[in-house]
Amino acid sequence: MGDQHSRVTLEDVAQAAGVSKATASKVLNGRPNVDPRTRRRVEETINALGYVPSTGPREAQAEAAAVDVVFDSMVSMYSLQVLHGILTAARDLGVEVVVDVLDQAGCAGTPLSDAWLTRSAARRRLGVIVVSLALTAGQVRTVEELGLPLVSVDLTGPLGAGLASVASTNFAGGTQATEHLLALGHRRIGFAGLPAQIAASRERLHGYRNALELAGIEADPALVVHGGFSAEAGCRMALELLRLPDPPTAIFAACDGTAFGVFEAARRLGRRVPQELSIVGFDDVEPAKLSSPPLTTVHQPIADMGRVAMRTLHTLAHGGVPDSLHIQLATHLVVRESTAPPRGSAP
C-alpha cells in the first residue's frame, strides 16, 4: 500500500479533484485565493488518494515567515542598497530574509532551479524576490504551479502577464540625463551602456535617443557602445568612444559604476573633467558624491525599490491585490560638478 501511495503525484490529485496543478499546490501549501469548496474538495482528494509530498507532510511548522531573495551578484553598491530596502521593510513586517546569489552554472539545486523552487515551497516561504535577473518561461511556470508569489526588481527579461515587478523610470531618467547635456551645448554625446539584454539599459538608451530626436539631432550609432556594470568595463567603453576620429564631448554612462571607469579613461587620455569631457551617470550611489569631481547622475530610489518589492510580495502572499503589478518609481537628475559646457562654447 505504501508503494501505491508513493506513486501518487500532485498531478494525480489535481486530475481527480478536477482542478489545475497550481490550485492543488496552493491548497497543499496553505496558500490563499482558493475557493473554500475547492479547497475542501482537494483536501478530501489528498486524503482519499493518500498523497504524501516528496518533501514530507505539511503539518504546521513553528518557523517564522521568511522570504527568499536571489541576486545576480552581491558585489555592487546597487545590490547592497536594494538589500537594505528589503531588510528594512522585512523588519517592519516581521519577516525573515534568506539571501542567495545565482550560480551561473545553473546546476540542479542552485537558486531558481526546479529543485530549489520546490524546496522553497516546501519550507513554506512567503515567496521569492529576484533582483536584476531574467526568468525563463519554465521558471515562471514552476513558480505558478507551486503557488509561490514572486516579485522581480529590475527584471532583465520580458515581463510575464502575472509577474509582479518593481523598477525605476529608466526611460525618463535617460531622457533627463541627455537633455541636461544638450542644454549645456553638447551635440556629440556618447552612451556607455550595460549589456544589451538588460531591460533597464535598453530603456535608458531609448531615453537617450528620445532626447536627441526631440532636439533634432540624428543619433550616431558609433557613439553607442555596450559593456558591463564595472569601472573596468566603463573604462574600455570610454576609451573606444574617445579614440573615435570625431569623439564625443560628453558621455552618458548607464550606471555609476560604469561612469567611474569613464573618469579613468579620461585620466589616461589627459582629458580634463568637465572642461574637456562631461560625464553623467545613473543610480546615485554613495561614491558618486565622492568622485573627483563629484558625479552628475540620475538618482533612482534603489532602497525604495527593495522596500516596495518586499511589501508587494507580502501583500500577494496574504491574498491581497497590490495597486499595480508593475511599479515604476520616479527618477530625478542630480547635477554636481562632472558636467559643463563643451570647450570653446559660449558661456
Short mmCIF file of C-alpha atoms in Angstrom, two decimals:
data_model
loop_
_atom_site.label_atom_id
_atom_site.label_comp_id
_atom_site.label_asym_id
_atom_site.label_seq_id
_atom_site.Cartn_x
_atom_site.Cartn_y
_atom_site.Cartn_z
CA MET A 1 0.00 0.00 0.00
CA GLY A 2 2.85 2.37 0.83
CA ASP A 3 4.30 1.78 -2.64
CA GLN A 4 0.98 2.71 -4.20
CA HIS A 5 0.81 5.92 -2.18
CA SER A 6 4.37 6.82 -3.11
CA ARG A 7 3.38 6.69 -6.77
CA VAL A 8 0.55 9.22 -6.35
CA THR A 9 1.62 12.58 -7.72
CA LEU A 10 0.29 16.10 -7.37
CA GLU A 11 -0.91 15.80 -10.97
CA ASP A 12 -3.00 12.79 -9.92
CA VAL A 13 -4.54 14.81 -7.09
CA ALA A 14 -5.30 17.73 -9.41
CA GLN A 15 -6.90 15.50 -12.03
CA ALA A 16 -9.01 13.59 -9.51
CA ALA A 17 -10.20 16.83 -7.88
CA GLY A 18 -10.88 18.49 -11.23
CA VAL A 19 -8.53 21.42 -10.63
CA SER A 20 -5.23 22.68 -12.02
CA LYS A 21 -1.93 21.55 -10.57
CA ALA A 22 -1.30 25.14 -9.43
CA THR A 23 -4.57 25.14 -7.43
CA ALA A 24 -3.74 21.76 -5.88
CA SER A 25 -0.31 23.12 -4.91
CA LYS A 26 -1.88 26.20 -3.29
CA VAL A 27 -4.13 24.00 -1.17
CA LEU A 28 -1.20 21.76 -0.21
CA ASN A 29 0.90 24.76 0.81
CA GLY A 30 -1.90 26.55 2.64
CA ARG A 31 -1.91 29.46 0.18
CA PRO A 32 -4.82 31.93 -0.04
CA ASN A 33 -7.03 32.74 -3.06
CA VAL A 34 -8.70 29.31 -3.25
CA ASP A 35 -12.49 28.94 -3.03
CA PRO A 36 -13.39 27.15 0.25
CA ARG A 37 -15.38 24.48 -1.60
CA THR A 38 -12.48 23.83 -3.96
CA ARG A 39 -10.06 23.71 -1.05
CA ARG A 40 -12.25 21.14 0.75
CA ARG A 41 -12.53 19.02 -2.40
CA VAL A 42 -8.77 19.00 -2.94
CA GLU A 43 -8.10 18.16 0.71
CA GLU A 44 -10.56 15.28 0.54
CA THR A 45 -8.87 14.03 -2.64
CA ILE A 46 -5.44 14.21 -0.99
CA ASN A 47 -6.73 12.08 1.90
CA ALA A 48 -8.56 9.65 -0.37
CA LEU A 49 -5.53 9.06 -2.58
CA GLY A 50 -3.11 9.05 0.31
CA TYR A 51 -0.92 11.61 -1.37
CA VAL A 52 2.28 12.46 0.53
CA PRO A 53 4.51 15.22 -0.90
CA SER A 54 8.11 14.23 -1.56
CA THR A 55 9.27 16.91 0.84
CA GLY A 56 7.30 15.34 3.69
CA PRO A 57 3.99 16.08 5.44
CA ARG A 58 2.86 19.71 5.61
CA GLU A 59 1.91 19.91 9.24
CA ALA A 60 2.11 23.33 10.80
CA GLN A 61 5.66 24.49 11.37
CA ALA A 62 6.97 26.81 14.03
CA GLU A 63 9.31 28.59 11.64
CA ALA A 64 8.93 32.35 11.26
CA ALA A 65 7.62 33.70 7.95
CA ALA A 66 10.54 34.05 5.54
CA VAL A 67 11.22 35.27 2.02
CA ASP A 68 13.91 34.02 -0.37
CA VAL A 69 15.83 36.80 -2.16
CA VAL A 70 18.05 35.96 -5.14
CA PHE A 71 20.59 38.42 -6.62
CA ASP A 72 22.60 38.20 -9.83
CA SER A 73 25.61 39.23 -7.70
CA MET A 74 26.39 40.99 -4.44
CA VAL A 75 29.47 42.94 -5.49
CA SER A 76 27.80 46.25 -6.39
CA MET A 77 26.55 49.18 -4.32
CA TYR A 78 23.26 48.80 -6.19
CA SER A 79 22.70 45.27 -4.84
CA LEU A 80 23.55 46.35 -1.30
CA GLN A 81 21.10 49.26 -1.44
CA VAL A 82 18.30 47.03 -2.77
CA LEU A 83 19.03 44.57 0.03
CA HIS A 84 18.95 47.39 2.58
CA GLY A 85 15.45 48.34 1.42
CA ILE A 86 14.28 44.73 1.52
CA LEU A 87 15.61 44.24 5.05
CA THR A 88 14.07 47.49 6.28
CA ALA A 89 10.61 46.50 5.05
CA ALA A 90 11.03 42.91 6.27
CA ARG A 91 11.83 44.15 9.76
CA ASP A 92 8.67 46.25 9.81
CA LEU A 93 6.60 43.28 8.57
CA GLY A 94 8.16 40.74 10.94
CA VAL A 95 9.57 38.68 8.07
CA GLU A 96 12.93 36.92 7.87
CA VAL A 97 15.06 37.24 4.73
CA VAL A 98 17.16 34.43 3.23
CA VAL A 99 19.65 35.75 0.64
CA ASP A 100 21.17 33.74 -2.19
CA VAL A 101 23.20 34.54 -5.32
CA LEU A 102 22.56 32.97 -8.70
CA ASP A 103 25.02 30.28 -9.73
CA GLN A 104 25.67 30.97 -13.39
CA ALA A 105 26.47 27.28 -13.90
CA GLY A 106 22.77 26.56 -13.40
CA CYS A 107 23.32 23.19 -11.73
CA ALA A 108 20.45 21.33 -10.08
CA GLY A 109 19.67 22.70 -6.66
CA THR A 110 21.07 26.16 -7.38
CA PRO A 111 18.84 29.25 -6.96
CA LEU A 112 15.73 29.28 -9.17
CA SER A 113 16.22 25.71 -10.39
CA ASP A 114 13.15 23.46 -10.13
CA ALA A 115 14.68 21.69 -7.13
CA TRP A 116 15.44 24.99 -5.38
CA LEU A 117 11.96 26.40 -6.00
CA THR A 118 10.33 23.17 -4.82
CA ARG A 119 12.41 23.31 -1.65
CA SER A 120 11.42 26.96 -1.13
CA ALA A 121 7.73 25.99 -1.36
CA ALA A 122 8.28 23.03 0.97
CA ARG A 123 9.77 25.37 3.56
CA ARG A 124 6.59 27.46 3.29
CA ARG A 125 8.37 30.62 2.20
CA LEU A 126 6.09 33.60 1.69
CA GLY A 127 7.58 33.91 -1.77
CA VAL A 128 10.65 34.87 -3.78
CA ILE A 129 12.19 38.23 -4.75
CA VAL A 130 14.65 38.21 -7.65
CA VAL A 131 16.96 41.16 -8.34
CA SER A 132 18.35 42.00 -11.81
CA LEU A 133 17.66 38.55 -13.18
CA ALA A 134 15.99 37.19 -16.31
CA LEU A 135 13.44 34.44 -15.68
CA THR A 136 12.79 31.64 -18.13
CA ALA A 137 9.27 30.58 -19.08
CA GLY A 138 9.96 27.31 -17.26
CA GLN A 139 10.87 29.09 -14.03
CA VAL A 140 7.74 31.23 -14.18
CA ARG A 141 5.64 28.14 -14.84
CA THR A 142 7.21 26.27 -11.90
CA VAL A 143 6.58 29.21 -9.57
CA GLU A 144 2.93 29.32 -10.63
CA GLU A 145 2.50 25.57 -10.18
CA LEU A 146 3.99 25.74 -6.70
CA GLY A 147 1.79 28.71 -5.75
CA LEU A 148 4.84 30.80 -4.80
CA PRO A 149 4.35 34.58 -5.08
CA LEU A 150 7.26 36.16 -6.95
CA VAL A 151 8.36 39.78 -7.36
CA SER A 152 11.15 40.98 -9.64
CA VAL A 153 13.33 44.04 -9.04
CA ASP A 154 14.79 45.38 -12.32
CA LEU A 155 13.73 42.36 -14.35
CA THR A 156 16.22 41.85 -17.19
CA GLY A 157 13.90 39.83 -19.44
CA PRO A 158 10.32 40.21 -20.69
CA LEU A 159 7.53 40.79 -18.19
CA GLY A 160 5.19 37.88 -17.64
CA ALA A 161 1.48 38.64 -17.61
CA GLY A 162 1.12 37.87 -13.92
CA LEU A 163 4.65 38.62 -12.77
CA ALA A 164 4.93 41.48 -10.28
CA SER A 165 7.84 43.85 -10.88
CA VAL A 166 9.44 46.94 -9.37
CA ALA A 167 11.76 49.26 -11.28
CA SER A 168 12.53 52.94 -11.76
CA THR A 169 11.57 55.25 -14.63
CA ASN A 170 14.62 54.31 -16.71
CA PHE A 171 13.33 55.90 -19.93
CA ALA A 172 12.61 59.21 -18.21
CA GLY A 173 16.00 59.10 -16.48
CA GLY A 174 17.82 58.52 -19.76
CA THR A 175 15.93 61.44 -21.28
CA GLN A 176 16.77 63.69 -18.29
CA ALA A 177 20.48 62.88 -18.44
CA THR A 178 20.75 63.55 -22.17
CA GLU A 179 18.63 66.70 -22.08
CA HIS A 180 20.95 68.09 -19.39
CA LEU A 181 23.97 67.60 -21.65
CA LEU A 182 22.12 69.06 -24.63
CA ALA A 183 21.16 72.12 -22.58
CA LEU A 184 24.85 72.67 -21.83
CA GLY A 185 25.56 72.74 -25.56
CA HIS A 186 26.84 69.22 -26.21
CA ARG A 187 25.94 67.68 -29.56
CA ARG A 188 28.33 64.70 -29.69
CA ILE A 189 27.12 62.64 -26.71
CA GLY A 190 28.30 59.08 -26.20
CA PHE A 191 26.30 56.32 -24.49
CA ALA A 192 28.20 53.73 -22.43
CA GLY A 193 25.57 51.08 -21.79
CA LEU A 194 25.19 47.89 -19.84
CA PRO A 195 24.85 44.51 -21.60
CA ALA A 196 22.28 44.88 -24.39
CA GLN A 197 19.95 42.24 -22.91
CA ILE A 198 19.46 44.28 -19.72
CA ALA A 199 15.99 45.88 -19.91
CA ALA A 200 17.00 48.88 -17.76
CA SER A 201 19.91 49.67 -20.07
CA ARG A 202 17.70 49.45 -23.16
CA GLU A 203 15.17 51.81 -21.59
CA ARG A 204 17.92 54.31 -20.69
CA LEU A 205 19.22 54.08 -24.26
CA HIS A 206 15.71 54.75 -25.58
CA GLY A 207 15.57 57.83 -23.33
CA TYR A 208 18.94 59.00 -24.69
CA ARG A 209 17.72 58.61 -28.27
CA ASN A 210 14.42 60.28 -27.43
CA ALA A 211 16.19 63.39 -26.12
CA LEU A 212 18.38 63.58 -29.23
CA GLU A 213 15.36 63.23 -31.50
CA LEU A 214 13.45 65.94 -29.64
CA ALA A 215 16.48 68.22 -30.11
CA GLY A 216 16.56 67.47 -33.83
CA ILE A 217 19.87 65.59 -33.62
CA GLU A 218 20.35 62.35 -35.53
CA ALA A 219 21.74 59.61 -33.28
CA ASP A 220 25.19 58.36 -34.38
CA PRO A 221 25.46 54.56 -33.94
CA ALA A 222 29.22 54.93 -33.46
CA LEU A 223 28.56 56.80 -30.20
CA VAL A 224 26.65 53.88 -28.61
CA VAL A 225 28.62 51.04 -27.01
CA HIS A 226 27.63 48.29 -24.58
CA GLY A 227 29.68 46.66 -21.84
CA GLY A 228 29.25 45.83 -18.18
CA PHE A 229 28.46 47.29 -14.76
CA SER A 230 32.07 47.69 -13.63
CA ALA A 231 34.51 50.58 -13.75
CA GLU A 232 36.78 48.38 -15.86
CA ALA A 233 34.02 47.97 -18.46
CA GLY A 234 33.32 51.71 -18.34
CA CYS A 235 36.97 52.49 -18.97
CA ARG A 236 37.08 50.17 -22.00
CA MET A 237 33.93 51.69 -23.50
CA ALA A 238 35.08 55.26 -22.89
CA LEU A 239 38.49 54.61 -24.48
CA GLU A 240 36.69 53.24 -27.55
CA LEU A 241 34.48 56.33 -27.75
CA LEU A 242 37.21 58.88 -27.04
CA ARG A 243 39.53 57.37 -29.70
CA LEU A 244 36.97 57.91 -32.47
CA PRO A 245 38.01 60.35 -35.25
CA ASP A 246 35.19 62.64 -34.04
CA PRO A 247 34.96 61.79 -30.31
CA PRO A 248 32.11 62.81 -28.02
CA THR A 249 32.39 65.85 -25.79
CA ALA A 250 30.16 64.15 -23.21
CA ILE A 251 29.37 60.57 -22.16
CA PHE A 252 26.19 59.32 -20.53
CA ALA A 253 27.04 56.13 -18.62
CA ALA A 254 24.13 53.77 -17.93
CA CYS A 255 25.23 53.24 -14.32
CA ASP A 256 27.52 54.96 -11.83
CA GLY A 257 29.94 52.02 -11.74
CA THR A 258 30.48 52.45 -15.48
CA ALA A 259 30.79 56.23 -15.06
CA PHE A 260 33.69 55.79 -12.63
CA GLY A 261 35.50 53.91 -15.40
CA VAL A 262 34.86 56.83 -17.78
CA PHE A 263 36.73 59.05 -15.32
CA GLU A 264 39.71 56.68 -15.53
CA ALA A 265 39.64 56.68 -19.35
CA ALA A 266 39.62 60.48 -19.36
CA ARG A 267 42.61 60.49 -16.99
CA ARG A 268 44.57 58.09 -19.20
CA LEU A 269 43.96 60.24 -22.28
CA GLY A 270 44.63 63.51 -20.50
CA ARG A 271 41.04 64.77 -20.85
CA ARG A 272 40.03 67.07 -18.02
CA VAL A 273 36.58 66.57 -16.48
CA PRO A 274 34.39 68.54 -17.03
CA GLN A 275 36.44 71.07 -19.05
CA GLU A 276 37.15 68.63 -21.90
CA LEU A 277 34.69 65.83 -21.17
CA SER A 278 31.37 65.90 -19.33
CA ILE A 279 30.19 62.72 -17.61
CA VAL A 280 26.70 61.74 -16.41
CA GLY A 281 25.93 58.51 -14.54
CA PHE A 282 22.81 56.69 -13.41
CA ASP A 283 21.97 55.34 -9.91
CA ASP A 284 23.35 57.96 -7.50
CA VAL A 285 25.19 55.50 -5.28
CA GLU A 286 27.08 56.98 -2.33
CA PRO A 287 30.54 57.11 -4.02
CA ALA A 288 29.08 59.41 -6.71
CA LYS A 289 29.32 62.26 -4.20
CA LEU A 290 32.98 61.46 -3.51
CA SER A 291 34.39 61.14 -7.03
CA SER A 292 36.70 63.87 -8.30
CA PRO A 293 34.86 65.89 -9.43
CA PRO A 294 31.56 64.76 -7.87
CA LEU A 295 29.43 62.93 -10.42
CA THR A 296 26.33 64.38 -12.04
CA THR A 297 23.93 61.45 -12.14
CA VAL A 298 20.32 60.30 -12.34
CA HIS A 299 19.05 59.36 -8.91
CA GLN A 300 16.93 56.25 -8.74
CA PRO A 301 15.39 55.28 -5.37
CA ILE A 302 17.22 51.96 -5.11
CA ALA A 303 16.46 51.22 -1.45
CA ASP A 304 12.82 52.17 -2.01
CA MET A 305 12.66 49.63 -4.83
CA GLY A 306 13.68 46.94 -2.34
CA ARG A 307 11.13 48.15 0.21
CA VAL A 308 8.31 48.21 -2.33
CA ALA A 309 9.25 44.74 -3.60
CA MET A 310 9.06 43.28 -0.09
CA ARG A 311 5.72 44.95 0.68
CA THR A 312 4.29 43.83 -2.68
CA LEU A 313 5.35 40.24 -2.03
CA HIS A 314 3.88 40.35 1.48
CA THR A 315 0.57 41.59 0.04
CA LEU A 316 0.49 38.82 -2.58
CA ALA A 317 1.44 36.13 -0.06
CA HIS A 318 -1.52 37.07 2.14
CA GLY A 319 -4.05 37.05 -0.67
CA GLY A 320 -4.10 40.79 -1.24
CA VAL A 321 -4.06 42.62 -4.56
CA PRO A 322 -1.34 45.31 -4.99
CA ASP A 323 -2.31 48.63 -6.56
CA SER A 324 -0.23 47.67 -9.59
CA LEU A 325 1.68 44.57 -10.64
CA HIS A 326 4.26 46.70 -12.49
CA ILE A 327 5.53 49.56 -10.32
CA GLN A 328 7.95 52.25 -11.53
CA LEU A 329 9.46 54.70 -9.05
CA ALA A 330 10.41 58.19 -10.22
CA THR A 331 13.97 59.24 -11.05
CA HIS A 332 15.45 62.73 -10.98
CA LEU A 333 18.69 64.33 -12.14
CA VAL A 334 21.27 65.36 -9.54
CA VAL A 335 23.63 67.98 -11.02
CA ARG A 336 27.10 68.04 -9.48
CA GLU A 337 30.47 69.03 -10.95
CA SER A 338 31.23 66.47 -13.68
CA THR A 339 29.29 68.34 -16.38
CA ALA A 340 29.91 71.71 -18.05
CA PRO A 341 29.50 73.34 -21.48
CA PRO A 342 31.82 71.88 -24.15
CA ARG A 343 35.20 73.54 -24.51
CA GLY A 344 35.10 76.56 -26.77
CA SER A 345 31.37 77.13 -26.46
CA ALA A 346 29.89 80.42 -25.36
CA PRO A 347 29.27 80.61 -21.57
#
